[in-house]
Coordinates of C-alpha atoms in Angstrom, one line a residue:
M1 CA -7.1 -2.0 15.7
H2 CA -5.4 1.1 17.0
R3 CA -7.5 4.2 17.1
S4 CA -6.1 7.6 16.1
L5 CA -5.6 10.6 18.3
P6 CA -7.3 13.9 17.3
F7 CA -5.7 15.5 14.2
A8 CA -3.9 18.6 15.4
K9 CA -3.5 21.4 12.9
R10 CA -0.2 23.0 13.8
I11 CA 3.2 23.3 11.8
F12 CA 5.6 25.6 13.6
S13 CA 5.2 24.6 17.3
G14 CA 4.4 21.0 16.6
I15 CA 6.5 20.2 13.5
L16 CA 6.9 16.5 12.9
L17 CA 10.3 16.6 11.3
L18 CA 12.3 14.7 13.9
P19 CA 15.9 13.6 13.6
L20 CA 16.9 10.3 13.6
A21 CA 16.9 11.6 12.7
A22 CA 28.2 5.3 -12.4
G23 CA 30.4 4.3 -9.8
L24 CA 33.8 4.6 -8.2
V25 CA 33.8 2.0 -5.4
S26 CA 35.4 2.4 -2.0
S27 CA 35.0 -0.7 0.1
L28 CA 34.5 -0.9 3.9
P29 CA 36.5 -3.7 5.5
A30 CA 33.9 -6.3 6.3
Q31 CA 35.7 -9.0 8.2
S32 CA 35.9 -11.1 5.0
N33 CA 37.2 -14.2 7.0
D34 CA 33.8 -14.6 8.5
A35 CA 31.5 -16.2 5.9
L36 CA 28.5 -15.0 7.8
K37 CA 29.2 -11.4 7.2
G38 CA 28.3 -9.3 4.2
S39 CA 30.3 -6.5 2.6
V40 CA 29.6 -2.8 2.1
E41 CA 30.4 -0.6 -0.9
R42 CA 30.0 3.1 -1.3
I43 CA 29.5 4.3 -4.9
K44 CA 28.5 7.3 -6.9
V45 CA 25.2 7.3 -8.8
H46 CA 24.3 10.0 -11.2
G47 CA 20.7 11.2 -10.9
K48 CA 19.4 12.6 -14.2
S49 CA 16.4 13.7 -12.2
L50 CA 18.5 15.8 -9.8
E51 CA 20.3 17.8 -12.5
G52 CA 19.8 21.6 -12.5
N53 CA 18.4 21.8 -8.9
L54 CA 18.4 25.4 -7.8
S55 CA 20.3 24.5 -4.6
A56 CA 23.3 23.5 -6.7
D57 CA 23.5 20.2 -4.9
S58 CA 25.5 17.6 -6.8
A59 CA 23.5 15.2 -9.1
D60 CA 26.2 12.6 -8.4
R61 CA 25.0 11.0 -5.1
D62 CA 26.9 8.8 -2.7
V63 CA 25.1 5.5 -2.3
S64 CA 25.9 2.9 0.4
I65 CA 25.2 -0.7 -0.5
Y66 CA 25.1 -3.9 1.7
L67 CA 25.9 -7.1 -0.2
P68 CA 24.8 -10.2 1.7
P69 CA 27.3 -12.9 2.8
S70 CA 27.0 -15.2 -0.2
Y71 CA 27.1 -12.5 -2.8
K72 CA 30.8 -12.7 -3.7
T73 CA 31.0 -16.5 -3.6
N74 CA 27.7 -17.6 -5.2
T75 CA 28.1 -15.7 -8.4
N76 CA 25.1 -17.2 -10.1
R77 CA 22.6 -16.1 -7.5
R78 CA 20.4 -13.1 -7.7
Y79 CA 18.9 -11.2 -4.7
P80 CA 15.9 -9.1 -3.8
V81 CA 16.7 -5.5 -2.9
V82 CA 15.5 -3.3 0.0
Y83 CA 15.9 0.4 -0.6
F84 CA 16.4 2.0 2.8
L85 CA 15.9 5.8 3.2
H86 CA 17.7 7.6 6.1
G87 CA 16.3 10.5 8.2
F88 CA 16.6 14.2 8.3
T89 CA 20.1 15.5 9.1
D90 CA 21.4 12.0 8.6
S91 CA 23.4 10.5 5.7
D92 CA 24.2 7.1 4.3
D93 CA 27.7 7.0 5.6
K94 CA 26.4 7.3 9.2
W95 CA 24.1 4.4 8.8
Y96 CA 26.7 2.1 7.1
G97 CA 29.6 2.5 9.5
F98 CA 31.8 4.8 7.5
T99 CA 31.1 7.5 10.2
K100 CA 30.4 6.5 13.8
H101 CA 26.7 7.0 14.6
W102 CA 23.9 5.8 16.9
I103 CA 23.2 3.0 14.5
N104 CA 25.2 0.6 12.2
L105 CA 22.9 -1.0 9.6
P106 CA 25.4 -3.6 8.3
E107 CA 25.9 -5.0 11.8
I108 CA 22.2 -5.4 12.1
L109 CA 21.9 -7.0 8.7
D110 CA 24.8 -9.4 9.5
K111 CA 23.2 -10.4 12.8
A112 CA 19.7 -11.0 11.4
M113 CA 21.0 -13.1 8.5
A114 CA 23.4 -15.1 10.6
A115 CA 20.5 -15.9 13.0
G116 CA 18.2 -16.9 10.2
Q117 CA 15.8 -14.1 10.9
A118 CA 16.2 -12.6 7.5
G119 CA 16.8 -14.0 4.0
E120 CA 19.9 -12.8 2.1
M121 CA 19.1 -9.5 0.4
I122 CA 20.9 -6.4 -1.0
V123 CA 20.2 -3.2 0.9
V124 CA 20.7 0.2 -0.7
T125 CA 20.7 3.7 0.9
P126 CA 21.2 6.9 -1.1
N127 CA 22.7 10.0 0.5
A128 CA 19.8 12.4 0.7
Y129 CA 21.7 15.1 2.7
T130 CA 21.3 18.4 0.9
R131 CA 22.1 22.0 1.4
F132 CA 19.0 22.0 3.7
Q133 CA 20.2 18.7 5.4
G134 CA 17.5 16.6 3.9
S135 CA 15.6 16.2 0.6
M136 CA 12.3 15.0 2.1
Y137 CA 12.5 12.6 -0.8
S138 CA 10.1 15.0 -2.7
S139 CA 10.0 16.5 -6.1
S140 CA 11.1 20.1 -6.2
V141 CA 13.0 22.4 -8.6
T142 CA 14.9 23.7 -5.6
T143 CA 16.3 20.3 -4.4
G144 CA 15.7 18.1 -7.4
D145 CA 13.2 15.3 -8.2
W146 CA 14.0 12.8 -5.5
E147 CA 11.0 10.7 -6.1
T148 CA 12.2 9.9 -9.6
F149 CA 15.8 9.5 -8.4
V150 CA 14.8 6.8 -5.9
A151 CA 12.2 5.0 -8.0
E152 CA 13.9 5.2 -11.4
D153 CA 17.5 6.5 -11.6
L154 CA 18.7 4.6 -8.5
V155 CA 16.8 1.4 -9.2
R156 CA 17.9 1.3 -12.8
F157 CA 21.5 1.7 -11.8
I158 CA 21.4 -0.9 -9.1
D159 CA 19.7 -3.4 -11.4
G160 CA 22.4 -2.8 -14.0
K161 CA 25.4 -3.1 -11.7
Y162 CA 24.4 -5.8 -9.2
R163 CA 22.9 -9.2 -9.4
T164 CA 19.3 -8.2 -8.4
L165 CA 16.0 -9.8 -9.0
A166 CA 14.8 -6.9 -11.1
K167 CA 11.1 -6.8 -10.5
A168 CA 8.7 -5.1 -8.2
E169 CA 7.9 -8.4 -6.4
S170 CA 11.5 -8.5 -5.2
R171 CA 11.9 -4.9 -4.2
G172 CA 11.1 -3.3 -0.9
L173 CA 11.2 0.2 0.3
A174 CA 11.8 1.3 4.0
G175 CA 12.9 4.2 5.9
H176 CA 13.2 5.9 9.3
S177 CA 11.7 9.3 10.2
M178 CA 12.1 11.5 7.0
G179 CA 12.9 8.2 5.3
G180 CA 9.6 6.7 6.6
Y181 CA 7.8 9.7 5.1
G182 CA 9.7 9.1 1.8
T183 CA 8.8 5.5 1.9
M184 CA 5.0 6.3 2.1
R185 CA 5.2 9.2 -0.4
I186 CA 7.1 7.2 -3.0
G187 CA 5.7 3.8 -2.2
M188 CA 2.1 4.7 -2.7
K189 CA 2.8 6.3 -6.0
R190 CA 5.0 3.6 -7.4
P191 CA 3.6 0.1 -6.9
D192 CA 5.1 -0.7 -10.3
V193 CA 8.6 -0.5 -8.7
F194 CA 8.1 -1.5 -5.0
S195 CA 5.9 -4.3 -3.7
S196 CA 6.5 -4.0 0.1
L197 CA 6.8 -1.0 2.3
Y198 CA 7.9 -0.6 6.0
L199 CA 7.7 2.8 7.7
L200 CA 9.8 3.2 10.9
S201 CA 8.7 6.3 12.9
P202 CA 7.6 8.2 9.8
C203 CA 7.6 11.9 10.2
C204 CA 5.5 14.5 8.5
M205 CA 2.4 12.4 7.8
G206 CA 0.2 15.4 8.4
P207 CA 0.6 19.2 8.3
R208 CA 1.1 21.2 11.5
L209 CA 0.3 25.0 11.6
G210 CA 1.9 26.8 14.5
A211 CA 1.0 30.1 16.0
P212 CA 1.9 33.1 13.7
Q213 CA 2.4 35.1 16.9
D214 CA 5.5 33.0 17.7
T215 CA 7.5 35.9 16.4
E216 CA 10.8 34.8 17.9
R217 CA 10.8 31.4 16.1
I218 CA 9.6 33.0 12.8
A219 CA 12.3 35.6 13.1
R220 CA 15.0 32.9 13.4
V221 CA 13.8 31.2 10.3
E222 CA 13.5 34.4 8.2
A223 CA 16.9 35.6 9.4
V224 CA 18.8 32.7 7.8
T225 CA 20.4 33.9 4.6
S226 CA 23.3 31.5 4.0
V227 CA 24.2 27.8 4.0
A228 CA 26.6 28.5 6.9
E229 CA 23.7 29.9 8.9
I230 CA 21.7 26.7 8.2
E231 CA 24.5 24.6 9.6
K232 CA 24.4 26.6 12.9
A233 CA 20.6 26.9 13.1
D234 CA 18.4 25.0 15.7
F235 CA 16.7 21.9 14.5
G236 CA 13.3 23.5 14.1
T237 CA 14.7 26.2 11.8
K238 CA 16.5 23.6 9.7
A239 CA 13.3 21.5 9.4
M240 CA 11.3 24.5 8.3
L241 CA 13.8 25.5 5.6
A242 CA 14.1 21.9 4.4
S243 CA 10.3 21.5 4.2
A244 CA 10.0 24.8 2.3
A245 CA 12.7 23.7 -0.2
A246 CA 10.8 20.4 -0.8
W247 CA 7.2 21.6 -0.8
S248 CA 7.1 25.3 -1.5
P249 CA 9.9 26.1 -4.0
N250 CA 10.1 29.5 -5.6
P251 CA 12.5 29.8 -8.6
V252 CA 12.5 33.6 -8.4
N253 CA 13.1 34.0 -4.6
P254 CA 16.9 33.7 -4.0
P255 CA 19.1 32.9 -2.1
F256 CA 17.2 29.7 -1.1
F257 CA 14.4 29.7 -3.8
I258 CA 11.7 28.9 -1.2
D259 CA 8.6 30.4 0.2
L260 CA 7.8 30.0 3.9
P261 CA 4.3 29.4 5.2
V262 CA 4.6 32.4 7.6
K263 CA 6.0 35.7 6.5
G264 CA 6.4 38.7 8.8
G265 CA 4.2 37.0 11.3
E266 CA 1.4 36.5 8.8
L267 CA 0.2 33.1 7.6
Q268 CA 0.6 32.6 3.8
P269 CA -2.5 30.4 3.0
L270 CA -1.3 29.3 -0.5
V271 CA 2.1 28.2 0.9
F272 CA 0.4 26.3 3.7
A273 CA -1.9 24.7 1.2
K274 CA 1.2 23.4 -0.7
W275 CA 2.6 21.9 2.5
T276 CA -0.8 20.3 3.3
A277 CA -0.9 18.8 -0.2
N278 CA 2.5 17.1 0.4
A279 CA 1.3 15.4 3.7
P280 CA 0.6 11.6 3.1
L281 CA -2.6 11.9 5.2
A282 CA -3.8 14.5 2.7
M283 CA -2.6 12.4 -0.3
V284 CA -3.6 8.9 0.7
D285 CA -7.2 8.9 -0.5
S286 CA -6.0 9.7 -4.1
Y287 CA -3.7 6.6 -4.0
I288 CA -5.9 4.0 -2.6
H289 CA -6.0 2.0 -5.9
N290 CA -2.2 2.0 -5.9
L291 CA -2.1 0.9 -2.2
R292 CA -4.3 -2.0 -3.1
R293 CA -1.6 -3.2 -5.5
I294 CA 1.1 -3.1 -2.7
K295 CA 1.6 -6.7 -1.4
A296 CA 2.6 -5.7 2.1
L297 CA 2.6 -2.5 4.2
A298 CA 3.8 -2.1 7.8
M299 CA 4.5 0.8 10.1
D300 CA 5.5 1.4 13.7
A301 CA 6.4 4.1 16.1
G302 CA 7.5 4.5 19.8
N303 CA 4.8 5.5 22.2
E304 CA 7.1 8.3 23.5
D305 CA 7.3 9.7 20.0
R306 CA 3.9 11.1 20.6
G307 CA 3.3 13.3 17.5
I308 CA 4.5 10.7 15.1
A309 CA 2.6 7.9 17.0
A310 CA -0.6 9.9 16.7
T311 CA -0.3 10.3 12.9
V312 CA 0.7 6.7 12.4
R313 CA -2.5 5.8 14.2
E314 CA -4.4 8.2 12.0
L315 CA -3.0 6.5 8.9
D316 CA -3.9 3.2 10.4
E317 CA -7.5 4.3 10.7
V318 CA -7.6 5.6 7.1
L319 CA -6.3 2.3 5.8
N320 CA -8.8 0.3 7.9
N321 CA -11.6 2.4 6.5
Y322 CA -10.5 1.4 3.0
K323 CA -10.0 -2.2 4.2
I324 CA -6.4 -2.2 3.1
D325 CA -4.5 -4.9 4.9
H326 CA -1.4 -3.7 6.9
F327 CA 0.5 -4.0 10.1
L328 CA 0.8 -1.4 12.8
E329 CA 2.6 -1.5 16.2
I330 CA 3.0 1.2 18.7
Y331 CA 5.8 0.0 20.9
E332 CA 7.5 1.2 24.1
G333 CA 10.3 3.6 23.0
N334 CA 11.1 7.0 21.5
H335 CA 12.2 8.2 18.1
V336 CA 15.6 6.4 17.9
N337 CA 16.3 4.2 20.9
R338 CA 14.9 1.0 19.5
I339 CA 15.2 1.5 15.7
G340 CA 18.1 -1.1 15.4
E341 CA 16.0 -3.7 17.2
R342 CA 12.9 -2.9 15.1
I343 CA 14.9 -3.4 11.9
D344 CA 16.3 -6.6 13.2
T345 CA 13.2 -8.2 14.6
K346 CA 10.4 -6.6 12.5
A347 CA 11.4 -5.0 9.3
L348 CA 13.9 -7.6 8.0
P349 CA 11.5 -10.6 8.8
F350 CA 8.7 -8.6 7.1
F351 CA 10.7 -8.3 3.9
S352 CA 11.9 -11.9 4.1
K353 CA 8.3 -13.0 4.2
N354 CA 6.9 -10.7 1.5
L355 CA 9.6 -10.2 -1.1
L356 CA 10.1 -12.8 -3.9
F357 CA 13.5 -14.5 -3.4
K358 CA 13.5 -16.5 -6.6

C-alpha cells in the first residue's frame, strides 16, 4: 500500500485548488455516419436547490450529455450513467468539444467504447462555473446547494428524460481536480445515489493554512470587490474567493457574501475551522459507514502533482486503517497531462467493471 506524506497545515501558500483545472437541446455534430461514435447534447436543467443563491448565478444550468453509439438506434435499451464533474475554472462546454480545450471527453469515450475497453454508458457533466469560477460542488447560501443539485435535481432530471438504469448500482460519480473533490464529498454522503466513485487528481482533500504575514497575497484577495476583478485576478486569488464562497458564506457581508480565513493579516480561527470541516480528510471518519456501502472506490494522481499526490496517499492510509477496499495509483505525470489517458484506460474500465449494465 502507498504511504502518506506528512500532513502539512497550510492554506494560502500551499492551496490545493489546481486548475484542470427542463431542456432546450443543441446538438453537437457527432459524425453520425460512423456507428461507433456517440452523440452529444447540451441542455438546460433547472436546479431547485440552486434557487436564491446570493451570487445571483442562474439556477438553470447548462449540462452536457454523451449518449453512447447505440442509444439512438437501440430504442429499447437502457444504460448506466456516469456523472462526471469538471474542475475549477473549467466548464462542461470545454470538456465536451463545444469550446476547444486541452481535453475532449466525447472523443475519449468514443475511442474507449470502439476499442471494447468500456461498456456503453451515458456520461453527464453539469456546468459548475459560477461567479467565482467554480462551485466546489458544496452546499452554500452564497453559491447554492450543489450537493443536492448533483445528487438529486440532476439525477432526477436525467432519469426522467433519458433511458437510464435508474438505480444506484448503475450510477457512477467521477471528476477531475475540483471535480474529484466533489466526487469524494458527494459520493461519501450519498451511497443511496452512486455506487462507484473515481477521483482523478482530487484537489482540496485537506486544509492548508498559509502564513498570515504574506501581506501581499492577502492584500490582493481583500482588494477584489467586483466580478470583473475576479476575472482578472491570479489563480490563487480566484481559488481563495471560490473556497470562501463555498465553505465560509456570510449572508450579511456584501458584495460577495463571504468571510476569508485571514483578515487584515490576522488569522480568523472560526473561518479556518469551517474550511477544515469541509476537507474530506477531516470528514471521512464520519462517513465510514457510508463508504462501506460504496461498491467501488478508486483514485489517482500524478507524481509531479505533489500536494495532491500527498493528500491522496493520506486518504489511502485512512481507508486502509478502516479496511475499506479501494484502488490507488500514483503515476508519472502532472495535474493535467495524462488525464485523458487515465479516463480512457483506468476510469472507464473501472465503471464498466463495477456498474450494473442490466
